[in-house]
Coordinates of C-alpha atoms and ligand atoms in Angstrom, one line a residue:
X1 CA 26.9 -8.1 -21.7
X2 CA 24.5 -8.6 -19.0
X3 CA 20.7 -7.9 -18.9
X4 CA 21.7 -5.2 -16.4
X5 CA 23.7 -3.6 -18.9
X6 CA 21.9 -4.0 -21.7
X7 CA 19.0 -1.9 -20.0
X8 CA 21.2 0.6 -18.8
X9 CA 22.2 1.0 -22.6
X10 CA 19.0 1.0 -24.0
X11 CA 17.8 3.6 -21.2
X12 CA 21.1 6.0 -22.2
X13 CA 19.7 5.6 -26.0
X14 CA 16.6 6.4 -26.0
X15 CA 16.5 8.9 -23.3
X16 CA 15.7 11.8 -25.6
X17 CA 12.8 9.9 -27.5
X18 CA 9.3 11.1 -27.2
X19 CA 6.9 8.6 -26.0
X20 CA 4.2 10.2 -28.1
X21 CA 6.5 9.0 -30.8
X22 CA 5.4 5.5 -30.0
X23 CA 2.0 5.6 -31.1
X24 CA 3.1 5.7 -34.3
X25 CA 3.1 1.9 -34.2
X26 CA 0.1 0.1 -35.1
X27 CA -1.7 -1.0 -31.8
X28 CA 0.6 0.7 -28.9
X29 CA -1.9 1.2 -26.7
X30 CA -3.3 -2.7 -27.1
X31 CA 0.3 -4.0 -27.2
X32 CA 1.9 -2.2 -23.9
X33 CA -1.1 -3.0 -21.7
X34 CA -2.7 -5.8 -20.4
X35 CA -5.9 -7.1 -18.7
X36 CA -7.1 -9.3 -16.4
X37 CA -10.6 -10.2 -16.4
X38 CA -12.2 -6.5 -16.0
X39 CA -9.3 -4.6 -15.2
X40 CA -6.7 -2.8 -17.5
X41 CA -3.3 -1.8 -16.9
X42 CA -1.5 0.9 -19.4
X43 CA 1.7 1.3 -19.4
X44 CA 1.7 2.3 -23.1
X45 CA 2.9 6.1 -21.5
X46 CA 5.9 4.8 -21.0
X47 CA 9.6 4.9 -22.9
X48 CA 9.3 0.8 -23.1
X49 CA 9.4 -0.5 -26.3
X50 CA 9.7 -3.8 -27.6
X51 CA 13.5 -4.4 -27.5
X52 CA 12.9 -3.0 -23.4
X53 CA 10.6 -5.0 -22.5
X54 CA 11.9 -8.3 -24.1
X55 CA 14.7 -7.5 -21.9
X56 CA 12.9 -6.8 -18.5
X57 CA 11.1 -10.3 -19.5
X58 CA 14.4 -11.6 -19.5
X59 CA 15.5 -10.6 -15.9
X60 CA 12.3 -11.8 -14.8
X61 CA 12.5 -15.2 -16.1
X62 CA 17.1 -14.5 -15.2
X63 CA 16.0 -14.1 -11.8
X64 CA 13.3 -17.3 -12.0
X65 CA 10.8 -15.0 -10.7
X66 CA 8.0 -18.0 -11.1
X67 CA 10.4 -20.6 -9.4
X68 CA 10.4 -18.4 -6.5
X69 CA 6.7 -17.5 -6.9
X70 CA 5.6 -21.3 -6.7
X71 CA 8.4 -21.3 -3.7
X72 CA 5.9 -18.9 -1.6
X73 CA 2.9 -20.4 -2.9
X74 CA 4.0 -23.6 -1.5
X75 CA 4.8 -22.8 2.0
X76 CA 8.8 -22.8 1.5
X77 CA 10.9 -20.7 4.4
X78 CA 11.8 -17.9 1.7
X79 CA 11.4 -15.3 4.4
X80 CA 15.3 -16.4 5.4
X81 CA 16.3 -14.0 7.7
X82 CA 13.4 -14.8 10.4
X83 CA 12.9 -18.4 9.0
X84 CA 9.3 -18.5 8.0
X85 CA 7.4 -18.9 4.7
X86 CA 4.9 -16.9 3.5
X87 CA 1.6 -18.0 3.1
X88 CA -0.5 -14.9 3.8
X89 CA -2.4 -15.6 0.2
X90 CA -3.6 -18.9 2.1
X91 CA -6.2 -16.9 4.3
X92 CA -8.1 -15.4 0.8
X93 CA -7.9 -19.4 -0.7
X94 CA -11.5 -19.5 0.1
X95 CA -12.1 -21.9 -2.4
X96 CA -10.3 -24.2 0.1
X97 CA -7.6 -26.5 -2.4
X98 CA -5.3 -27.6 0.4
X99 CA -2.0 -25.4 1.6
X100 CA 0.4 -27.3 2.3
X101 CA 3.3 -26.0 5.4
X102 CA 5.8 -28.1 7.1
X103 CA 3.5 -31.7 5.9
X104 CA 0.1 -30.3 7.3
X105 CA -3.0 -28.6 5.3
X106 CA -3.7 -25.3 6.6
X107 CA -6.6 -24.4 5.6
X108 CA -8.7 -26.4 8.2
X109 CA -7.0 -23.7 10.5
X110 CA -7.3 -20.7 8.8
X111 CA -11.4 -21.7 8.1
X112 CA -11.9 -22.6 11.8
X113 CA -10.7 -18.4 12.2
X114 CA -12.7 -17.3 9.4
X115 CA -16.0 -19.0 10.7
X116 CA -14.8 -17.4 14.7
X117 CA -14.7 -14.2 13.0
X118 CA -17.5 -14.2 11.1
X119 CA -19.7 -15.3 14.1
X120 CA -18.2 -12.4 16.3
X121 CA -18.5 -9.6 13.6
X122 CA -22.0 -11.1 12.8
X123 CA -22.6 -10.6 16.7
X124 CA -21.3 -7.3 17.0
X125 CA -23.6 -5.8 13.8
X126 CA -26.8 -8.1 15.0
X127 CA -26.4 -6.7 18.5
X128 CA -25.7 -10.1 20.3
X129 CA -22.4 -8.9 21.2
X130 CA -23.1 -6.3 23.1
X131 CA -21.6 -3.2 25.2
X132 CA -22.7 -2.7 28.2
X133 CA -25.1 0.2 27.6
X134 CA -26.5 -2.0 24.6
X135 CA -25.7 -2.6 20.8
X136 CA -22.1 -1.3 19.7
X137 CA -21.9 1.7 18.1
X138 CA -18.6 2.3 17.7
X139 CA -15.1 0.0 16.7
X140 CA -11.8 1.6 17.4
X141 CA -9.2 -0.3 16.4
X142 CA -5.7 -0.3 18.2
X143 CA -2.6 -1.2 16.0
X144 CA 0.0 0.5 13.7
X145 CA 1.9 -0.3 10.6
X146 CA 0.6 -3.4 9.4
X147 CA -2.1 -3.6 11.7
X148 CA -4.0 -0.5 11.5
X149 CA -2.8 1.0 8.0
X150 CA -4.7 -2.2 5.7
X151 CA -7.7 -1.9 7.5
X152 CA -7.6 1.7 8.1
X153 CA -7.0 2.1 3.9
X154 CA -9.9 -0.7 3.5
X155 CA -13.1 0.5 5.9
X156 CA -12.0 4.4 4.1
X157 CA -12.2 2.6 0.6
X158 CA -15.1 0.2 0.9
X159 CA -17.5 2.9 2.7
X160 CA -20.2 2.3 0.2
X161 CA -20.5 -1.2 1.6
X162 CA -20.8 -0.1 5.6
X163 CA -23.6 -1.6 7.3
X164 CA -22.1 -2.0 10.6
X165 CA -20.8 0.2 13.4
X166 CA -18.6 3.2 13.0
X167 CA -15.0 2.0 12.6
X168 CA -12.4 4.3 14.1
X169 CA -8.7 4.1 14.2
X170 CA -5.7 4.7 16.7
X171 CA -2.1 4.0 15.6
X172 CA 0.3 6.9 16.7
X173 CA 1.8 7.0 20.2
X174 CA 1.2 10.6 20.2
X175 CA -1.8 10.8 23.1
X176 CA -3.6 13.6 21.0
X177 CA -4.6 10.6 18.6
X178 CA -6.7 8.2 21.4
X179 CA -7.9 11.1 22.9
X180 CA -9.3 13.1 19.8
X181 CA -10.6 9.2 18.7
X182 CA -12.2 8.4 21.9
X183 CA -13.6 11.7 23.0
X184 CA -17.0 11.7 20.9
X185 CA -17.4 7.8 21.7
X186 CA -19.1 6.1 24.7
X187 CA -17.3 4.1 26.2
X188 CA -21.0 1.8 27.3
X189 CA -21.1 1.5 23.6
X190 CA -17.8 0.7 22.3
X191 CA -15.7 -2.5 21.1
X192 CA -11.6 -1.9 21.4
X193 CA -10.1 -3.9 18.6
X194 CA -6.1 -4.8 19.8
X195 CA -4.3 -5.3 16.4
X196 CA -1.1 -6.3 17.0
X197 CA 1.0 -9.6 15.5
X198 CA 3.2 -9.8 19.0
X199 CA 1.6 -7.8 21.2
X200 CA 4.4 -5.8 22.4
X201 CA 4.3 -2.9 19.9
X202 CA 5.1 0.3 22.5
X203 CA 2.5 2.0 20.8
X204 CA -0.2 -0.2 20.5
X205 CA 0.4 -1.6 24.0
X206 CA 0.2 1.8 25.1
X207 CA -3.0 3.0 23.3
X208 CA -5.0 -0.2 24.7
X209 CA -3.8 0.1 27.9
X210 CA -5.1 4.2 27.7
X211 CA -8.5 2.7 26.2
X212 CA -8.7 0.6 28.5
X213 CA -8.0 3.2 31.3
X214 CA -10.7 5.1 29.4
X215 CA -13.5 2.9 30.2
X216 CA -12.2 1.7 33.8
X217 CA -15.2 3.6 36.2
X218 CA -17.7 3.6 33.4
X219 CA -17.7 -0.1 32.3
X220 CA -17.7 -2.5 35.2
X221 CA -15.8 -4.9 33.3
X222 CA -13.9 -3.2 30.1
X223 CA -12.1 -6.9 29.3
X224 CA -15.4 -7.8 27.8
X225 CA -15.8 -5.1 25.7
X226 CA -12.2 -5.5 24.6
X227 CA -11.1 -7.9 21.3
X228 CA -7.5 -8.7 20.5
X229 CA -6.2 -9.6 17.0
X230 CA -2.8 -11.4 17.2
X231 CA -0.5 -14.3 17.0
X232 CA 0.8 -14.0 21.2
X233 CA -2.1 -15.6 23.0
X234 CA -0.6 -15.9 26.2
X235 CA -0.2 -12.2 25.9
X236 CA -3.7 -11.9 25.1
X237 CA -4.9 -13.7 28.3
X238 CA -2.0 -11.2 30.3
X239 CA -4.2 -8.5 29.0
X240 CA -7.7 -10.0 30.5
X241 CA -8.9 -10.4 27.2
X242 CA -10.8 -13.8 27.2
X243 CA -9.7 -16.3 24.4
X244 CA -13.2 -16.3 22.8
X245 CA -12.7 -12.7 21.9
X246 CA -8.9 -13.6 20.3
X247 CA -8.3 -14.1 16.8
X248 CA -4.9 -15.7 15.9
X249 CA -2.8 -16.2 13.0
X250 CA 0.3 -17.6 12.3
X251 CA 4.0 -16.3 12.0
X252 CA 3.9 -17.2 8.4
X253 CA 1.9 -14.1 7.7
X254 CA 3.7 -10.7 7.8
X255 CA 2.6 -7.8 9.3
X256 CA 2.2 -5.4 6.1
X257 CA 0.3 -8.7 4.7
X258 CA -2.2 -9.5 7.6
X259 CA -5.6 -7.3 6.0
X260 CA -6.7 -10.6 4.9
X261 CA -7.0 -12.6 8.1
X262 CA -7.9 -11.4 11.7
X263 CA -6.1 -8.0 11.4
X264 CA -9.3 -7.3 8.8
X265 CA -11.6 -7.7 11.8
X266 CA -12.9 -3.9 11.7
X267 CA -13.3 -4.0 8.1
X268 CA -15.5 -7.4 8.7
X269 CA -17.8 -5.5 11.1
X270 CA -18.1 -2.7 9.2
X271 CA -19.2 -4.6 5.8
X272 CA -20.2 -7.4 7.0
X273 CA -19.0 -10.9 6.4
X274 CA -20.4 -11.5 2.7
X275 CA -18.4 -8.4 1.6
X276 CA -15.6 -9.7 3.7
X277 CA -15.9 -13.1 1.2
X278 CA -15.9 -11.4 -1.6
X279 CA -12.8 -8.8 -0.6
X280 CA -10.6 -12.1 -0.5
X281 CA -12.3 -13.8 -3.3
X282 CA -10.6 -10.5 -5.1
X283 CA -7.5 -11.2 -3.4
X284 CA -7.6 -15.2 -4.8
X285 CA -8.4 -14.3 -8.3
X286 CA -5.2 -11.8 -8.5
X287 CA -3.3 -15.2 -7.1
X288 CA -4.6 -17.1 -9.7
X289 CA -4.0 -14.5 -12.2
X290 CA -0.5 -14.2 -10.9
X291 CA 0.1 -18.2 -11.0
X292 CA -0.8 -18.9 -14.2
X293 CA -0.5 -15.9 -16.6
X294 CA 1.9 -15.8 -19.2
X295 CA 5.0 -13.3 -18.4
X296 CA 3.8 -10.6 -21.0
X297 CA 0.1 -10.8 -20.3
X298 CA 0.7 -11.0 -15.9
X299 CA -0.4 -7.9 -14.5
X300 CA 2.2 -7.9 -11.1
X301 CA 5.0 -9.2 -13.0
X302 CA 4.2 -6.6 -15.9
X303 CA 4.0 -3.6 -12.6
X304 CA 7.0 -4.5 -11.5
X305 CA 9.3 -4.5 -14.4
X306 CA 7.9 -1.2 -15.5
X307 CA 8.7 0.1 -12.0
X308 CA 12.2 -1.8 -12.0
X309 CA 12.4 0.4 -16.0
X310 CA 12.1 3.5 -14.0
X311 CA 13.6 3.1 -10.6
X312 CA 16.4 0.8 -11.3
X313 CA 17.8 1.6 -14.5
X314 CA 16.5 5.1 -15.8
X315 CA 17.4 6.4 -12.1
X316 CA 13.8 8.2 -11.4
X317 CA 14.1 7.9 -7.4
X318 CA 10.3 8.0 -6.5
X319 CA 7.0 6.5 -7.6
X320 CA 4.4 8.3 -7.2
X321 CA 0.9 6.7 -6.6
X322 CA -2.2 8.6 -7.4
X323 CA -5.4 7.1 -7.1
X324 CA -8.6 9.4 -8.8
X325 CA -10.8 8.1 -5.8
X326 CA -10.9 9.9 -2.6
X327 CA -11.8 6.7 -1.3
X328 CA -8.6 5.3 -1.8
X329 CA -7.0 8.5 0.1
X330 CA -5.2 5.9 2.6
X331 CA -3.7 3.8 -0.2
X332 CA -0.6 5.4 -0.9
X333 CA 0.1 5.2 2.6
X334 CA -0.5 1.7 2.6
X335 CA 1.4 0.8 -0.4
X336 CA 4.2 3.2 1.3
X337 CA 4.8 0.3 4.1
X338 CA 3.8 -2.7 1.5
X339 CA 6.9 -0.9 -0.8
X340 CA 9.4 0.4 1.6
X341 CA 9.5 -1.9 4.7
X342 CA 9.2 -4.8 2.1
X343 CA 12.5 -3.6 -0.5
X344 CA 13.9 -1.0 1.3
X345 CA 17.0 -3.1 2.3
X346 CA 20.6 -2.6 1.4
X347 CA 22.0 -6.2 0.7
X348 CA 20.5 -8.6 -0.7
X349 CA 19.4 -12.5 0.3
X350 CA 23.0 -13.6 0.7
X351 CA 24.0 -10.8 2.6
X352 CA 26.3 -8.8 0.4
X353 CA 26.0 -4.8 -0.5
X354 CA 22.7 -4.7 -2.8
X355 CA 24.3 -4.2 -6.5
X356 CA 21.1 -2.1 -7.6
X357 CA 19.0 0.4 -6.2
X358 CA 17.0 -0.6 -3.4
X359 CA 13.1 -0.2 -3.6
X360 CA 12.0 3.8 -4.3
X361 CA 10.7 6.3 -2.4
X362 CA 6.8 6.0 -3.1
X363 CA 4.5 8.3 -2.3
X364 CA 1.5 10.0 -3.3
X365 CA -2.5 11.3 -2.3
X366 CA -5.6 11.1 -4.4
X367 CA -6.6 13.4 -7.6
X368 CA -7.9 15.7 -7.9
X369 CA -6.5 16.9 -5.2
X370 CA -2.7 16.5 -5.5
X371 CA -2.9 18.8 -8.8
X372 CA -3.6 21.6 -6.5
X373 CA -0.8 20.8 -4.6
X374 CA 2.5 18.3 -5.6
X375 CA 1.6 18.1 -9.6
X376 CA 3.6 21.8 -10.2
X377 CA 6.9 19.0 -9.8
X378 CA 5.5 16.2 -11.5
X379 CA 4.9 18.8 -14.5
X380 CA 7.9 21.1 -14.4
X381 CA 10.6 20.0 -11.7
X382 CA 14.2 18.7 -12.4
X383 CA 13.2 15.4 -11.3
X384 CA 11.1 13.1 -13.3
X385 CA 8.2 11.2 -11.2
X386 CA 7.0 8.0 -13.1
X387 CA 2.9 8.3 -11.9
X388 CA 0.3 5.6 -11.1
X389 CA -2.4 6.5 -11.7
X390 CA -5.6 4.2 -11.0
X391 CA -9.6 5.1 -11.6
X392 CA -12.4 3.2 -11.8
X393 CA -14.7 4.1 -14.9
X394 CA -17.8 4.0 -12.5
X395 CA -18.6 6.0 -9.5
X396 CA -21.2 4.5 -6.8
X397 CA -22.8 7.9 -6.3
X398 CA -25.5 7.8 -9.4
X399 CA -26.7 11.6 -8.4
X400 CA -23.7 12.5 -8.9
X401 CA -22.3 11.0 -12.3
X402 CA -21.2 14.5 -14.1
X403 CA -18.7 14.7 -11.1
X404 CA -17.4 11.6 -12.0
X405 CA -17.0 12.1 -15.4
X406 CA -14.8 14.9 -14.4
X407 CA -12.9 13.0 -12.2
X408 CA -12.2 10.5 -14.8
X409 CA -11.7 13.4 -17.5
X410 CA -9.0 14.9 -14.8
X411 CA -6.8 11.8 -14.4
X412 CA -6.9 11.2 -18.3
X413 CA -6.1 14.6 -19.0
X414 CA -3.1 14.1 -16.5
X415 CA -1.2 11.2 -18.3
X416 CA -2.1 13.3 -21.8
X417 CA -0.4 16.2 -20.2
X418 CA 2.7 15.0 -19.0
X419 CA 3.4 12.6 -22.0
X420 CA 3.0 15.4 -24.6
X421 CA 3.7 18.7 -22.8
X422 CA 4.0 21.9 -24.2
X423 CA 6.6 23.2 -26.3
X424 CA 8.2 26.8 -26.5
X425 CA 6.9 27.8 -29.7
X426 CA 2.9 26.7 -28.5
X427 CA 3.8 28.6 -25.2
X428 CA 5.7 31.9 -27.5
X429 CA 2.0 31.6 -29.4
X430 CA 0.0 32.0 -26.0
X431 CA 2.1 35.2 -24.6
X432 CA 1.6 36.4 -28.3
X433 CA -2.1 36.5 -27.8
X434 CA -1.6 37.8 -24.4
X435 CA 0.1 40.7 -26.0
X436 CA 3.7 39.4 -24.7
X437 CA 6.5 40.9 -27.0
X438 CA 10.2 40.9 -27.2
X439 CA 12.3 39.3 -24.1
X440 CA 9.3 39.8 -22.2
X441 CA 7.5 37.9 -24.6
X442 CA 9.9 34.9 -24.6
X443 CA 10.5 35.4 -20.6
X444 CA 6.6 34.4 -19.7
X445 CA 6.9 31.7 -22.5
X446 CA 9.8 29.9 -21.3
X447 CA 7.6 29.5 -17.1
X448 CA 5.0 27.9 -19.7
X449 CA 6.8 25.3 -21.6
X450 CA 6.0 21.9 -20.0
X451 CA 8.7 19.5 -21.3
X452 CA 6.8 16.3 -21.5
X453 CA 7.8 13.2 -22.2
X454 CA 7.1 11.7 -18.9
X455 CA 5.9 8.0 -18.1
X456 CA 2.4 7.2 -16.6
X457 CA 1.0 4.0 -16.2
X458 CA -3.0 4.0 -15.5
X459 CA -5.1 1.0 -14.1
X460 CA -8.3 1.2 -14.7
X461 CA -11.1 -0.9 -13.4
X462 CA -15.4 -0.8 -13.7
X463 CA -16.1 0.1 -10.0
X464 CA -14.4 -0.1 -6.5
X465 CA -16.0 -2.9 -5.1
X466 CA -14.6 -5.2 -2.1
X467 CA -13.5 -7.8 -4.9
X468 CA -11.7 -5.1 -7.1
X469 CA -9.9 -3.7 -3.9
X470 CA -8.9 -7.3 -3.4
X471 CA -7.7 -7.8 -6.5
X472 CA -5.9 -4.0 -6.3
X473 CA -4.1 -5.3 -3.0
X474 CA -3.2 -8.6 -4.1
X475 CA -2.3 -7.0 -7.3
X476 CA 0.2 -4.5 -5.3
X477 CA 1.5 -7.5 -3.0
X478 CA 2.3 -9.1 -5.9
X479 CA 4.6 -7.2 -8.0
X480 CA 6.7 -5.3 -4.8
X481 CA 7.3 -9.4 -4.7
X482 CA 8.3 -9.9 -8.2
X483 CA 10.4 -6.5 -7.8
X484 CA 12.0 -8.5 -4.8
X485 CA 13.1 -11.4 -6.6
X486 CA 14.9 -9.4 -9.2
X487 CA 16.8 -7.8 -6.8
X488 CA 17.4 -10.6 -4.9
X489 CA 15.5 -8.9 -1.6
X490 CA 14.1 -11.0 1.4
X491 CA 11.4 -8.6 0.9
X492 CA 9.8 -10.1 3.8
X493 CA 11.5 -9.3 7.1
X494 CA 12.2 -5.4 8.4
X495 CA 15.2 -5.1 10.2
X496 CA 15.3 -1.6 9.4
X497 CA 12.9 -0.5 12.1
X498 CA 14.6 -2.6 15.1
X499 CA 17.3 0.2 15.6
X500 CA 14.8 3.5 16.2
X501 CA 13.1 0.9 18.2
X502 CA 15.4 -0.3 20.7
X503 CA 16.9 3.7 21.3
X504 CA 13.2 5.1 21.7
X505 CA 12.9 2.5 24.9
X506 CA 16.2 3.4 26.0
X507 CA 15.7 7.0 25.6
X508 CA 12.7 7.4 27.6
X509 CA 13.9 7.0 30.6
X510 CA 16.6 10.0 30.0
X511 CA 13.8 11.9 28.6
X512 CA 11.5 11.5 31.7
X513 CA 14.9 12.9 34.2
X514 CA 14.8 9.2 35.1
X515 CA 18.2 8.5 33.7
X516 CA 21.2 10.7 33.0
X517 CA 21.4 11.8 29.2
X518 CA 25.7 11.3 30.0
X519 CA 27.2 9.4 27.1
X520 CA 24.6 10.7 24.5
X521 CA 25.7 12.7 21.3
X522 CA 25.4 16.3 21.8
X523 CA 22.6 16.8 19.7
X524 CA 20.3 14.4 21.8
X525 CA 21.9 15.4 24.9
X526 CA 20.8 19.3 23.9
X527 CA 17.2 18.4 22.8
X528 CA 16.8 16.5 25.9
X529 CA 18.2 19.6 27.6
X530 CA 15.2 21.8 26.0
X531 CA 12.7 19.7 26.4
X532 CA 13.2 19.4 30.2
X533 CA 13.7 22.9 30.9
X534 CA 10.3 23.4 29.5
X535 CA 7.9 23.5 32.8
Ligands
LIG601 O1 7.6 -1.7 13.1 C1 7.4 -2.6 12.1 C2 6.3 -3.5 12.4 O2 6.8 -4.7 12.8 C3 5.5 -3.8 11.1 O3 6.1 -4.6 10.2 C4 4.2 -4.2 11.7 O4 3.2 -4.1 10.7 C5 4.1 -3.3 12.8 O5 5.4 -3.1 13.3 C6 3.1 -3.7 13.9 O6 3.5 -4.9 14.5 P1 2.5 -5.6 15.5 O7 1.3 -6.1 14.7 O8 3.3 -6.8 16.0 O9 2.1 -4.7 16.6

């Protein structure tokens, strides 16, 4: 019997088991949750019990899942496909021990960048790097995917903290979003941030070329008001953006991963380089949690076997993540890239058909809104979504602490709800008392009865501060990396996104009436039909 099956027996066994039922065990709560430091991660709302979770422990230590942890940590080419290591937790080791890649310490590096950065973020909020019609007031940065959604997510989530200019973003190709971004600004008074690893993306190319354009007239030279963020340098120079005003990194750091390093330039102007510190000081606590906590007790290891619990074996195809901060609106969308670009493949490291499910569908928005709006599923549809939710006890508006008790009293009452339910008979006693008889009577019951039993996990944390957004991240990175191992993933390249890619170029040409839309399928070939008979 394999792990594998063992799970998948378990699972079939205790399918119709309440999870209330667990709590009858002394110390559920304290025994199917675990902390690090401040923070507190509950997965006692879940169908795992002991005999589960010794065997999810088991695939994680099956797969060696902290053999191929220290493998990263130590600068090893797991990222096969492309070649490279990892090493993106090397730019938060800002308490410097050495990182070793290919014989050389990196850190002497990835310091010189930090100190670059902090001088030029420094500059921009003191005013000494200025625009031509005086201090900036304004950052918009140009990138997508991994370049725009981390520090999109991270100047939205740290806002208490901003200090510095206004940070705006541009990722889509779409021309409505850089002209609805750039039409308030002046352009005298603004720094263009160029976030991109290669510097070819189409899109971000595009946009800065359009910002550029934007300023051309206005600003006698828009080069100097221009930054770029990225690993091409002779690129960089192509553009006419001067090296002082470059920030690289290295290809050992992936796109979805690159917050911490130049690609969190915006967020460093907009809370300054102290908060900066202590955002990857979050992220390096996490890493050390992650190194050196046991199995049972390590929060990303402990994530990701729940989520491998739900997805892989019980068969729930999303994961839905719900943050109760509305600060942390943009995080589901990040986590979408950090989950699906990173496991959404179909074979694993040696190439062969994946013998599991790949990485879920994840999704999600913040409370309390998405209870106005999704939760009717969660609660009553066919399919069963496992929810994360995560909450921090405090709020930073004081004024305002009654809204946040709600807020907290809404998420809690959320988990409650959709562990326990509500039963027929509960729901026959409401209609009774809404003078409901007969078939009517059981009719309205039966659009009341709320079947329960589904799993919740809940972190929960004091306050959102740029350490505990660190550690969230890290926390996040972390486990889709743990889930990797277990399946056997390279969760580190992307092929998947080559394909679109590579037609979009090709079809834009056809699209324009440059090109002949001859050999296309008819679909295409009718679209493109439409959209040129439309003067
Ligand atoms: O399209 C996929 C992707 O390569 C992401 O992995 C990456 O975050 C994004 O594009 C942007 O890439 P770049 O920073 O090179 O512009």
């Amino acid at each position: 019997m394999t792990i594998w099956n063992n799970l998948n027996d378990a699972a079939e066994n205790i399918k119709d088991r309440k999870i209330i039922s667990l709590f009858d065990a002394p110390q559920r709560a304290q025994n199917f949750s675990a902390r690090f430091d401040d923070m507190v991660f509950d997965y006692s709302k879940t169908n795992i019990d002991e005999d589960v979770l010794a065997q999810l422990l088991k695939l994680a230590t099956t797969a060696k899942v902290c053999r191929h942890r220290d493998a990263m940590f130590s600068g090893e080419k797991i990222n096969q496909t492309e070649g490279r290591a990892v090493l993106h937790t090397a730019l938060r080791n800002i308490g410097g021990d050495p990182v070793m890649f290919g014989g050389t310490d990196v850190m002497p590096k990835i310091n010189e960048t930090l100190n670059r950065m902090e001088d030029f973020a420094a500059g921009v909020r003191a005013g000494r790097m200025r625009g031509q019609g005086g201090k900036i007031t304004d950052v918009v940065n140009i990138g997508i995917g991994g370049s725009d959604l981390g520090p999109a997510m991270a100047c939205l989530a740290l806002a208490p903290y901003h200090t510095g200019p206004k940070t705006h973003f541009v990722s889509n190709v779409d021309g409505a979003h850089i002209n609805d971004v750039l039409k308030p600004l002046n352009p005298e008074t603004t720094l263009v941030i160029v976030a991109s690893k290669t510097f070819t993306t189409i899109e971000t190319m595009t946009n800065a070329r359009a910002a550029f354009n934007w300023m051309t007239g206005v600003v006698k030279n828009p080069a100097n008001q221009f930054a770029a963020l990225s690993s091409a340098e002779d690129k960089t120079t192509e553009f006419g953006i001067a090296q002082e005003r470059v920030f690289g990194f290295e290809d050992w750091v992936g796109g979805r991963y690159s917050l911490w390093g130049p690609i969190g330039m915006s967020l460093m102007i907009a809370i300054g380089p102290e908060e900066f510190r202590d955002f990857l000081r979050g992220g390096a606590q996490m890493d050390a949690h992650f190194k050196t906590a046991e199995l049972r007790q390590n929060l990303p290891v402990l994530l990701a076997l729940v989520g491998i619990w739900h997805h892989q074996v019980c068969g729930y195809p999303t994961r839905a993540i719900l943050p109760y901060d509305q600060r942390l609106s943009r995080l589901p969308a990040y986590f979408q890239q950090l989950e699906m670009e990173s496991n959404g493949k179909g074979v694993s490291m040696d190439g062969n058909e994946l013998k599991y499910a790949s990485g879920p569908i994840v999704w999600g928005e913040p409370g309390t809104n998405g209870q106005h709006a999704f939760y009717q599923l969660i609660h009553q549809g066919t399919d069963v979504v496992p929810c994360e939710f995560m909450v921090a006890a405090q709020g930073h508006e004081t004024a305002l602490k009654h809204q946040h008790t709600l807020l907290l009293a809404n998420c809690l009452a959320q988990s409650e709800s959709l562990m326990l339910g509500r039963d027929f008979d509960t729901a026959m006693s409401l209609m009774a008392v809404k003078k409901f008889t007969g078939k009517e009577q059981i009719r309205q019951a039966s659009h009341r009865v709320f079947k329960g039993n589904r799993p919740s996990t809940t972190l929960i944390y004091p306050k959102l501060t740029p350490s505990m957004l660190g550690r969230i991240i890290a926390l996040y990175e972390h486990r889709v990396f743990v889930e990797g191992v277990i399946l056997g993933i390279n969760s580190f390249d992307q092929w998947g996104v080559e394909l679109g890619k590579e037609l979009a170029t090709a079809l834009e040409p056809i699209v324009s009436g440059k090109a002949s839309a001859e050999g296309k399928d008819g679909s295409t070939k009718m679209l493109v039909e439409f959209i040129q008979s439309i003067e």
